[in-house]
mmCIF file of C-alpha atoms in Angstrom:
data_model
loop_
_atom_site.group_PDB
_atom_site.id
_atom_site.type_symbol
_atom_site.label_atom_id
_atom_site.label_comp_id
_atom_site.label_asym_id
_atom_site.label_seq_id
_atom_site.Cartn_x
_atom_site.Cartn_y
_atom_site.Cartn_z
ATOM 1 C CA MET G 217 0.000 0.000 0.000
ATOM 2 C CA LYS G 218 1.776 3.119 -1.212
ATOM 3 C CA THR G 219 1.508 5.815 1.435
ATOM 4 C CA TRP G 220 2.820 9.360 1.306
ATOM 5 C CA VAL G 221 3.777 10.697 4.736
ATOM 6 C CA PRO G 222 4.964 14.159 5.812
ATOM 7 C CA SER G 223 8.099 13.193 7.735
ATOM 8 C CA ASP G 224 10.565 10.479 8.623
ATOM 9 C CA SER G 225 9.020 10.235 12.108
ATOM 10 C CA VAL G 226 5.648 9.292 10.593
ATOM 11 C CA ALA G 227 7.324 6.778 8.283
ATOM 12 C CA GLU G 228 9.072 5.244 11.270
ATOM 13 C CA VAL G 229 5.899 4.853 13.336
ATOM 14 C CA LEU G 230 4.278 3.020 10.396
ATOM 15 C CA SER G 231 7.333 0.961 9.445
ATOM 16 C CA ASP G 232 6.189 -2.310 11.029
ATOM 17 C CA LEU G 233 2.647 -2.257 9.637
ATOM 18 C CA PRO G 234 2.335 -5.037 7.056
ATOM 19 C CA GLY G 235 2.236 -3.958 3.434
ATOM 20 C CA VAL G 236 2.700 -0.232 4.103
ATOM 21 C CA GLU G 237 5.233 1.358 1.750
ATOM 22 C CA CYS G 238 6.019 4.918 2.870
ATOM 23 C CA ALA G 239 7.462 7.759 0.826
ATOM 24 C CA VAL G 240 8.162 11.106 2.503
ATOM 25 C CA TYR G 241 6.677 14.217 0.886
ATOM 26 C CA ASP G 242 6.812 17.378 2.993
ATOM 27 C CA GLY G 243 5.631 19.767 0.289
ATOM 28 C CA THR G 244 9.031 21.392 -0.214
ATOM 29 C CA ALA G 245 11.120 18.642 -1.810
ATOM 30 C CA PRO G 246 10.239 17.185 -5.242
ATOM 31 C CA MET G 247 7.329 14.766 -5.259
ATOM 32 C CA PRO G 248 8.214 11.089 -4.954
ATOM 33 C CA GLU G 249 7.564 8.905 -7.970
ATOM 34 C CA GLY G 250 4.356 6.926 -8.364
ATOM 35 C CA ILE G 251 1.750 9.524 -7.418
ATOM 36 C CA GLU G 252 -0.879 7.586 -9.373
ATOM 37 C CA GLU G 253 -0.319 4.590 -7.062
ATOM 38 C CA VAL G 254 -0.764 6.456 -3.769
ATOM 39 C CA GLU G 255 -3.568 4.875 -1.745
ATOM 40 C CA VAL G 256 -3.120 6.826 1.496
ATOM 41 C CA TRP G 257 -1.884 10.402 1.765
ATOM 42 C CA ILE G 258 -0.936 12.056 5.047
ATOM 43 C CA PRO G 259 -0.217 15.684 4.069
ATOM 44 C CA PRO G 260 2.205 17.859 6.060
ATOM 45 C CA LEU G 261 1.157 20.538 8.522
ATOM 46 C CA ALA G 262 1.796 23.319 5.997
ATOM 47 C CA THR G 263 -0.417 23.024 2.924
ATOM 48 C CA VAL G 264 1.491 21.713 -0.089
ATOM 49 C CA PRO G 265 1.463 23.607 -3.411
ATOM 50 C CA ASP G 266 -1.400 22.834 -5.802
ATOM 51 C CA VAL G 267 -3.580 20.610 -3.651
ATOM 52 C CA PRO G 268 -6.273 20.289 -6.380
ATOM 53 C CA GLY G 269 -3.714 19.170 -8.957
ATOM 54 C CA THR G 270 -2.061 16.765 -6.550
ATOM 55 C CA LEU G 271 -5.341 15.108 -5.596
ATOM 56 C CA ALA G 272 -6.416 14.884 -9.228
ATOM 57 C CA ARG G 273 -3.281 12.901 -10.053
ATOM 58 C CA MET G 274 -3.811 10.446 -7.176
ATOM 59 C CA THR G 275 -6.021 8.090 -9.161
ATOM 60 C CA SER G 276 -5.651 5.241 -6.630
ATOM 61 C CA LEU G 277 -6.350 7.407 -3.568
ATOM 62 C CA ARG G 278 -8.628 5.968 -0.892
ATOM 63 C CA LEU G 279 -7.752 7.952 2.252
ATOM 64 C CA VAL G 280 -6.445 11.412 3.129
ATOM 65 C CA GLN G 281 -5.564 11.672 6.812
ATOM 66 C CA THR G 282 -4.623 15.223 7.761
ATOM 67 C CA VAL G 283 -2.431 16.153 10.718
ATOM 68 C CA THR G 284 -4.610 19.209 11.316
ATOM 69 C CA ALA G 285 -8.127 19.681 12.609
ATOM 70 C CA GLY G 286 -8.906 21.930 9.649
ATOM 71 C CA VAL G 287 -9.386 20.281 6.254
ATOM 72 C CA GLU G 288 -10.401 23.240 4.111
ATOM 73 C CA PRO G 289 -7.506 22.882 1.606
ATOM 74 C CA TYR G 290 -8.539 19.299 0.792
ATOM 75 C CA ARG G 291 -12.266 18.966 1.283
ATOM 76 C CA PRO G 292 -13.442 20.684 -1.933
ATOM 77 C CA HIS G 293 -11.070 18.649 -4.105
ATOM 78 C CA MET G 294 -11.425 15.113 -2.770
ATOM 79 C CA PRO G 295 -11.737 12.535 -5.574
ATOM 80 C CA GLU G 296 -14.780 10.294 -5.647
ATOM 81 C CA GLY G 297 -14.362 7.185 -3.528
ATOM 82 C CA ALA G 298 -11.707 8.637 -1.208
ATOM 83 C CA MET G 299 -12.307 9.390 2.469
ATOM 84 C CA LEU G 300 -11.074 12.471 4.298
ATOM 85 C CA CYS G 301 -10.225 12.292 8.002
ATOM 86 C CA ASN G 302 -8.875 15.025 10.227
ATOM 87 C CA ALA G 303 -6.728 15.075 13.360
ATOM 88 C CA ARG G 304 -9.495 15.953 15.786
ATOM 89 C CA GLY G 305 -8.097 15.804 19.320
ATOM 90 C CA VAL G 306 -4.419 15.988 18.370
ATOM 91 C CA HIS G 307 -4.088 19.737 18.894
ATOM 92 C CA ASP G 308 -6.657 20.155 21.677
ATOM 93 C CA ALA G 309 -4.171 20.532 24.522
ATOM 94 C CA GLY G 310 -1.822 22.931 22.759
ATOM 95 C CA THR G 311 -4.558 25.130 21.310
ATOM 96 C CA ALA G 312 -6.549 25.281 24.545
ATOM 97 C CA GLU G 313 -3.413 26.105 26.509
ATOM 98 C CA TRP G 314 -2.513 28.855 24.036
ATOM 99 C CA ALA G 315 -6.001 30.350 24.311
ATOM 100 C CA VAL G 316 -5.812 30.530 28.108
ATOM 101 C CA GLY G 317 -2.325 32.023 27.992
ATOM 102 C CA ALA G 318 -3.305 34.530 25.310
ATOM 103 C CA MET G 319 -6.375 35.824 27.110
ATOM 104 C CA ILE G 320 -4.422 36.205 30.348
ATOM 105 C CA ALA G 321 -1.559 37.933 28.533
ATOM 106 C CA VAL G 322 -3.890 40.517 27.005
ATOM 107 C CA LEU G 323 -6.011 41.068 30.114
ATOM 108 C CA ARG G 324 -2.950 41.403 32.385
ATOM 109 C CA GLU G 325 -1.154 43.529 29.746
ATOM 110 C CA PHE G 326 1.944 41.343 29.549
ATOM 111 C CA PRO G 327 3.036 42.684 26.121
ATOM 112 C CA GLY G 328 3.051 46.247 27.467
ATOM 113 C CA PHE G 329 5.025 45.249 30.539
ATOM 114 C CA VAL G 330 7.561 43.440 28.330
ATOM 115 C CA ASP G 331 7.992 46.623 26.301
ATOM 116 C CA ALA G 332 8.464 48.586 29.522
ATOM 117 C CA GLN G 333 11.037 46.037 30.706
ATOM 118 C CA ARG G 334 13.027 46.564 27.518
ATOM 119 C CA ARG G 335 12.975 50.304 28.176
ATOM 120 C CA GLY G 336 13.888 49.791 31.822
ATOM 121 C CA GLU G 337 10.690 51.478 33.041
ATOM 122 C CA TRP G 338 8.671 50.552 36.151
ATOM 123 C CA THR G 339 5.116 51.151 34.873
ATOM 124 C CA TYR G 340 2.983 50.171 37.867
ATOM 125 C CA HIS G 341 -0.770 50.257 37.279
ATOM 126 C CA HIS G 342 -3.850 48.090 37.748
ATOM 127 C CA THR G 343 -4.839 45.706 34.951
ATOM 128 C CA ASP G 344 -7.857 43.644 34.033
ATOM 129 C CA VAL G 345 -8.154 40.087 35.314
ATOM 130 C CA LEU G 346 -9.673 36.853 34.066
ATOM 131 C CA ALA G 347 -11.467 36.149 37.354
ATOM 132 C CA ASP G 348 -15.166 37.042 37.441
ATOM 133 C CA SER G 349 -15.321 37.358 33.637
ATOM 134 C CA THR G 350 -17.540 35.655 31.064
ATOM 135 C CA VAL G 351 -15.748 33.618 28.397
ATOM 136 C CA LEU G 352 -17.781 32.900 25.282
ATOM 137 C CA ILE G 353 -16.488 29.896 23.317
ATOM 138 C CA VAL G 354 -17.653 30.061 19.690
ATOM 139 C CA GLY G 355 -17.216 26.599 18.210
ATOM 140 C CA TYR G 356 -17.652 24.246 21.148
ATOM 141 C CA GLY G 357 -16.089 21.021 19.889
ATOM 142 C CA SER G 358 -13.189 18.992 21.230
ATOM 143 C CA ILE G 359 -10.865 22.016 21.532
ATOM 144 C CA GLY G 360 -13.616 24.034 23.196
ATOM 145 C CA THR G 361 -14.151 21.232 25.684
ATOM 146 C CA ALA G 362 -10.409 21.140 26.391
ATOM 147 C CA LEU G 363 -10.397 24.905 26.845
ATOM 148 C CA GLU G 364 -13.231 24.788 29.349
ATOM 149 C CA ARG G 365 -11.373 22.158 31.382
ATOM 150 C CA ARG G 366 -8.346 24.461 31.535
ATOM 151 C CA LEU G 367 -10.505 27.386 32.602
ATOM 152 C CA GLU G 368 -11.761 25.512 35.646
ATOM 153 C CA GLY G 369 -10.342 27.213 38.716
ATOM 154 C CA PHE G 370 -10.077 30.631 37.054
ATOM 155 C CA GLU G 371 -13.477 31.641 38.472
ATOM 156 C CA VAL G 372 -15.082 32.442 35.139
ATOM 157 C CA GLU G 373 -18.471 31.813 33.576
ATOM 158 C CA VAL G 374 -18.201 29.808 30.357
ATOM 159 C CA VAL G 375 -20.853 30.255 27.663
ATOM 160 C CA ARG G 376 -20.784 27.638 24.884
ATOM 161 C CA VAL G 377 -21.833 28.079 21.264
ATOM 162 C CA ALA G 378 -21.863 25.472 18.497
ATOM 163 C CA ARG G 379 -23.394 25.095 15.051
ATOM 164 C CA SER G 380 -26.553 23.621 16.553
ATOM 165 C CA ALA G 381 -27.955 23.799 20.062
ATOM 166 C CA ARG G 382 -27.731 20.965 22.563
ATOM 167 C CA GLU G 383 -27.949 20.743 26.331
ATOM 168 C CA GLY G 384 -25.760 23.467 27.805
ATOM 169 C CA VAL G 385 -24.691 24.725 24.358
ATOM 170 C CA HIS G 386 -26.249 27.602 22.420
ATOM 171 C CA ALA G 387 -26.735 27.641 18.655
ATOM 172 C CA LEU G 388 -24.793 30.017 16.417
ATOM 173 C CA GLU G 389 -28.028 31.869 15.717
ATOM 174 C CA GLU G 390 -28.007 33.056 19.342
ATOM 175 C CA LEU G 391 -24.621 34.801 19.042
ATOM 176 C CA PRO G 392 -26.011 38.339 18.574
ATOM 177 C CA SER G 393 -27.673 38.205 21.988
ATOM 178 C CA LEU G 394 -24.701 36.513 23.691
ATOM 179 C CA LEU G 395 -21.869 38.745 22.475
ATOM 180 C CA PRO G 396 -22.718 41.819 24.584
ATOM 181 C CA ARG G 397 -22.248 39.906 27.856
ATOM 182 C CA ALA G 398 -18.859 38.334 27.058
ATOM 183 C CA ASP G 399 -15.557 39.694 28.364
ATOM 184 C CA VAL G 400 -13.600 37.245 26.223
ATOM 185 C CA VAL G 401 -14.773 35.754 22.902
ATOM 186 C CA VAL G 402 -12.777 32.712 21.761
ATOM 187 C CA LEU G 403 -13.095 31.605 18.127
ATOM 188 C CA LEU G 404 -12.709 27.858 17.540
ATOM 189 C CA VAL G 405 -15.034 27.308 14.586
ATOM 190 C CA PRO G 406 -13.839 25.429 11.489
ATOM 191 C CA ALA G 407 -13.207 27.323 8.268
ATOM 192 C CA THR G 408 -16.237 26.722 6.051
ATOM 193 C CA PRO G 409 -18.208 28.871 3.600
ATOM 194 C CA ASP G 410 -20.631 29.596 6.453
ATOM 195 C CA THR G 411 -17.933 30.858 8.840
ATOM 196 C CA ALA G 412 -15.874 32.872 6.342
ATOM 197 C CA GLY G 413 -15.947 36.493 7.501
ATOM 198 C CA MET G 414 -18.472 35.776 10.254
ATOM 199 C CA VAL G 415 -16.627 38.110 12.631
ATOM 200 C CA ASP G 416 -17.474 41.252 10.705
ATOM 201 C CA ALA G 417 -18.102 44.855 11.743
ATOM 202 C CA ALA G 418 -21.564 43.998 13.059
ATOM 203 C CA PHE G 419 -20.232 41.080 15.125
ATOM 204 C CA LEU G 420 -17.480 43.241 16.613
ATOM 205 C CA ALA G 421 -19.885 46.115 17.312
ATOM 206 C CA ARG G 422 -21.971 43.787 19.502
ATOM 207 C CA MET G 423 -18.982 42.953 21.707
ATOM 208 C CA LYS G 424 -18.852 44.898 24.968
ATOM 209 C CA ASP G 425 -16.372 47.718 25.485
ATOM 210 C CA GLY G 426 -12.987 46.382 26.607
ATOM 211 C CA ALA G 427 -13.700 42.819 25.496
ATOM 212 C CA VAL G 428 -10.958 40.570 24.091
ATOM 213 C CA LEU G 429 -11.295 38.628 20.841
ATOM 214 C CA VAL G 430 -9.185 35.447 20.816
ATOM 215 C CA ASN G 431 -8.806 33.757 17.426
ATOM 216 C CA ALA G 432 -7.388 30.229 17.506
ATOM 217 C CA ALA G 433 -9.424 29.098 14.497
ATOM 218 C CA ARG G 434 -8.578 30.487 11.038
ATOM 219 C CA GLY G 435 -7.748 34.016 9.952
ATOM 220 C CA GLY G 436 -10.474 34.164 7.313
ATOM 221 C CA ILE G 437 -13.178 33.931 9.957
ATOM 222 C CA VAL G 438 -12.401 37.532 10.964
ATOM 223 C CA ASP G 439 -12.783 40.613 8.779
ATOM 224 C CA THR G 440 -9.286 42.016 9.310
ATOM 225 C CA ASP G 441 -10.134 45.576 8.297
ATOM 226 C CA ALA G 442 -13.119 45.658 10.655
ATOM 227 C CA LEU G 443 -10.981 44.348 13.506
ATOM 228 C CA ILE G 444 -8.234 46.912 12.880
ATOM 229 C CA ALA G 445 -10.848 49.688 12.939
ATOM 230 C CA GLU G 446 -12.057 48.557 16.374
ATOM 231 C CA LEU G 447 -8.526 48.125 17.721
ATOM 232 C CA LYS G 448 -7.570 51.643 16.654
ATOM 233 C CA THR G 449 -10.412 53.087 18.715
ATOM 234 C CA GLY G 450 -9.177 51.185 21.771
ATOM 235 C CA ARG G 451 -12.648 49.754 22.357
ATOM 236 C CA LEU G 452 -11.642 46.122 21.793
ATOM 237 C CA ARG G 453 -8.474 44.084 22.244
ATOM 238 C CA ALA G 454 -7.418 40.880 20.521
ATOM 239 C CA ALA G 455 -5.107 37.859 20.677
ATOM 240 C CA LEU G 456 -4.552 36.263 17.275
ATOM 241 C CA ASP G 457 -2.749 33.034 16.436
ATOM 242 C CA VAL G 458 -4.135 33.195 12.898
ATOM 243 C CA THR G 459 -4.559 36.118 10.528
ATOM 244 C CA ALA G 460 -5.833 37.010 7.074
ATOM 245 C CA PRO G 461 -3.595 37.216 5.171
ATOM 246 C CA GLU G 462 -1.238 34.589 6.566
ATOM 247 C CA PRO G 463 1.664 34.830 6.986
ATOM 248 C CA LEU G 464 1.019 38.447 7.922
ATOM 249 C CA PRO G 465 3.297 40.501 5.648
ATOM 250 C CA GLU G 466 5.792 43.050 6.894
ATOM 251 C CA GLY G 467 4.229 46.479 7.227
ATOM 252 C CA HIS G 468 0.655 45.212 7.496
ATOM 253 C CA PRO G 469 -1.386 47.582 9.716
ATOM 254 C CA LEU G 470 -2.389 44.743 12.026
ATOM 255 C CA TRP G 471 1.212 44.524 13.282
ATOM 256 C CA SER G 472 1.062 48.048 14.679
ATOM 257 C CA ALA G 473 -2.569 48.109 15.792
ATOM 258 C CA PRO G 474 -2.947 48.871 19.511
ATOM 259 C CA GLY G 475 -4.155 46.233 21.920
ATOM 260 C CA VAL G 476 -3.349 43.155 19.824
ATOM 261 C CA LEU G 477 -1.121 40.173 20.611
ATOM 262 C CA ILE G 478 -0.082 38.193 17.517
ATOM 263 C CA THR G 479 1.585 34.777 17.394
ATOM 264 C CA PRO G 480 2.499 33.033 14.101
ATOM 265 C CA HIS G 481 -0.010 30.145 14.051
ATOM 266 C CA VAL G 482 1.800 28.212 16.777
ATOM 267 C CA ALA G 483 -1.055 27.254 19.111
ATOM 268 C CA GLY G 484 -1.003 23.586 18.167
ATOM 269 C CA SER G 485 2.706 23.376 17.345
ATOM 270 C CA THR G 486 3.899 21.578 20.460
ATOM 271 C CA PRO G 487 5.642 18.309 21.349
ATOM 272 C CA ALA G 488 2.362 17.082 22.833
ATOM 273 C CA SER G 489 0.647 17.571 19.479
ATOM 274 C CA GLY G 490 3.482 15.717 17.752
ATOM 275 C CA ARG G 491 3.193 12.714 20.047
ATOM 276 C CA ARG G 492 -0.579 12.569 19.724
ATOM 277 C CA MET G 493 -0.381 12.957 15.957
ATOM 278 C CA LEU G 494 1.879 9.899 15.675
ATOM 279 C CA ARG G 495 -0.445 7.841 17.876
ATOM 280 C CA LEU G 496 -3.474 8.866 15.828
ATOM 281 C CA ILE G 497 -1.841 8.076 12.478
ATOM 282 C CA ARG G 498 -0.678 4.646 13.584
ATOM 283 C CA ALA G 499 -4.090 3.797 15.050
ATOM 284 C CA GLN G 500 -5.889 5.063 11.941
ATOM 285 C CA LEU G 501 -3.689 3.142 9.508
ATOM 286 C CA SER G 502 -4.086 0.003 11.626
ATOM 287 C CA ARG G 503 -7.861 0.388 11.363
ATOM 288 C CA TYR G 504 -7.627 0.972 7.634
ATOM 289 C CA LEU G 505 -5.551 -2.169 7.074
ATOM 290 C CA ALA G 506 -7.942 -4.225 9.171
ATOM 291 C CA GLY G 507 -10.985 -2.915 7.310
ATOM 292 C CA GLU G 508 -12.352 -1.340 10.491
ATOM 293 C CA GLU G 509 -14.365 1.852 10.780
ATOM 294 C CA LEU G 510 -12.131 4.933 10.736
ATOM 295 C CA ILE G 511 -12.342 7.810 13.203
ATOM 296 C CA ASN G 512 -12.596 11.542 12.504
ATOM 297 C CA VAL G 513 -14.231 11.010 9.116
ATOM 298 C CA ILE G 514 -15.274 14.310 7.566
ATOM 299 C CA THR G 515 -18.873 14.354 6.345
ATOM 300 C CA ASP G 516 -21.010 17.035 4.745
ATOM 301 C CA SER G 517 -21.745 18.426 8.206
ATOM 302 C CA TYR G 518 -18.022 18.579 9.046
#
């Protein structure tokens, strides 16, 4: 079974599975030979060039197993008869931990204090605090659940929002009435046509004065120009691990906007994610070889 994998470490973890023939393709080196024979493709973390063309040439493809929770580069171009599975759960710990750290950093003004430290200035003043605040999680899936666990003990109220309502979770349609009460709004929704640009000027206008927007989802979910306009007024603050465009180019106005903390899409890039990714891939390929039901299969409802 010809399998393209993103790294030597993935090839090694699959090396003793019977019949699995691995070739490493990380998206930067030339493609290995035999693309038309590839049955399983595990793409790298960074999207490879020309995903539509690559998938079209994989005429024997039966499974794409991503190492990311998001599958937007692949989903629209999947060939008939091939399954798409994501890495749900792999990045939960890292992303949830980043979100907690980011909201605390912005509320407690850590970036400003770091700047003052560089200048050698003692800038004592009171800051905001996470305690007694309301944290609105938009996109309450596995990462949202992990985030709520990490918020236990911080003395906050957690409000949950998902695509559809269930016990203890509000539907997306209820967002307009929920936004004004939130001190922190955390974005964890997948990138889909429905979520593209959902955080627009109207969304941001409904957020309460002084609230913090935390984006650990995808940059395209937020209207960047609308966010910059709010940041410049000082009414809102933000912590962004993802941006639109991405990478954020030098000189982009978001870099210099007040009240924003930006990290370069690193929330899930941790050793814990790496270990869990290897375990997931091995377990998934073992299921595939045994003809068992796969996990994390992407359907029309995502």
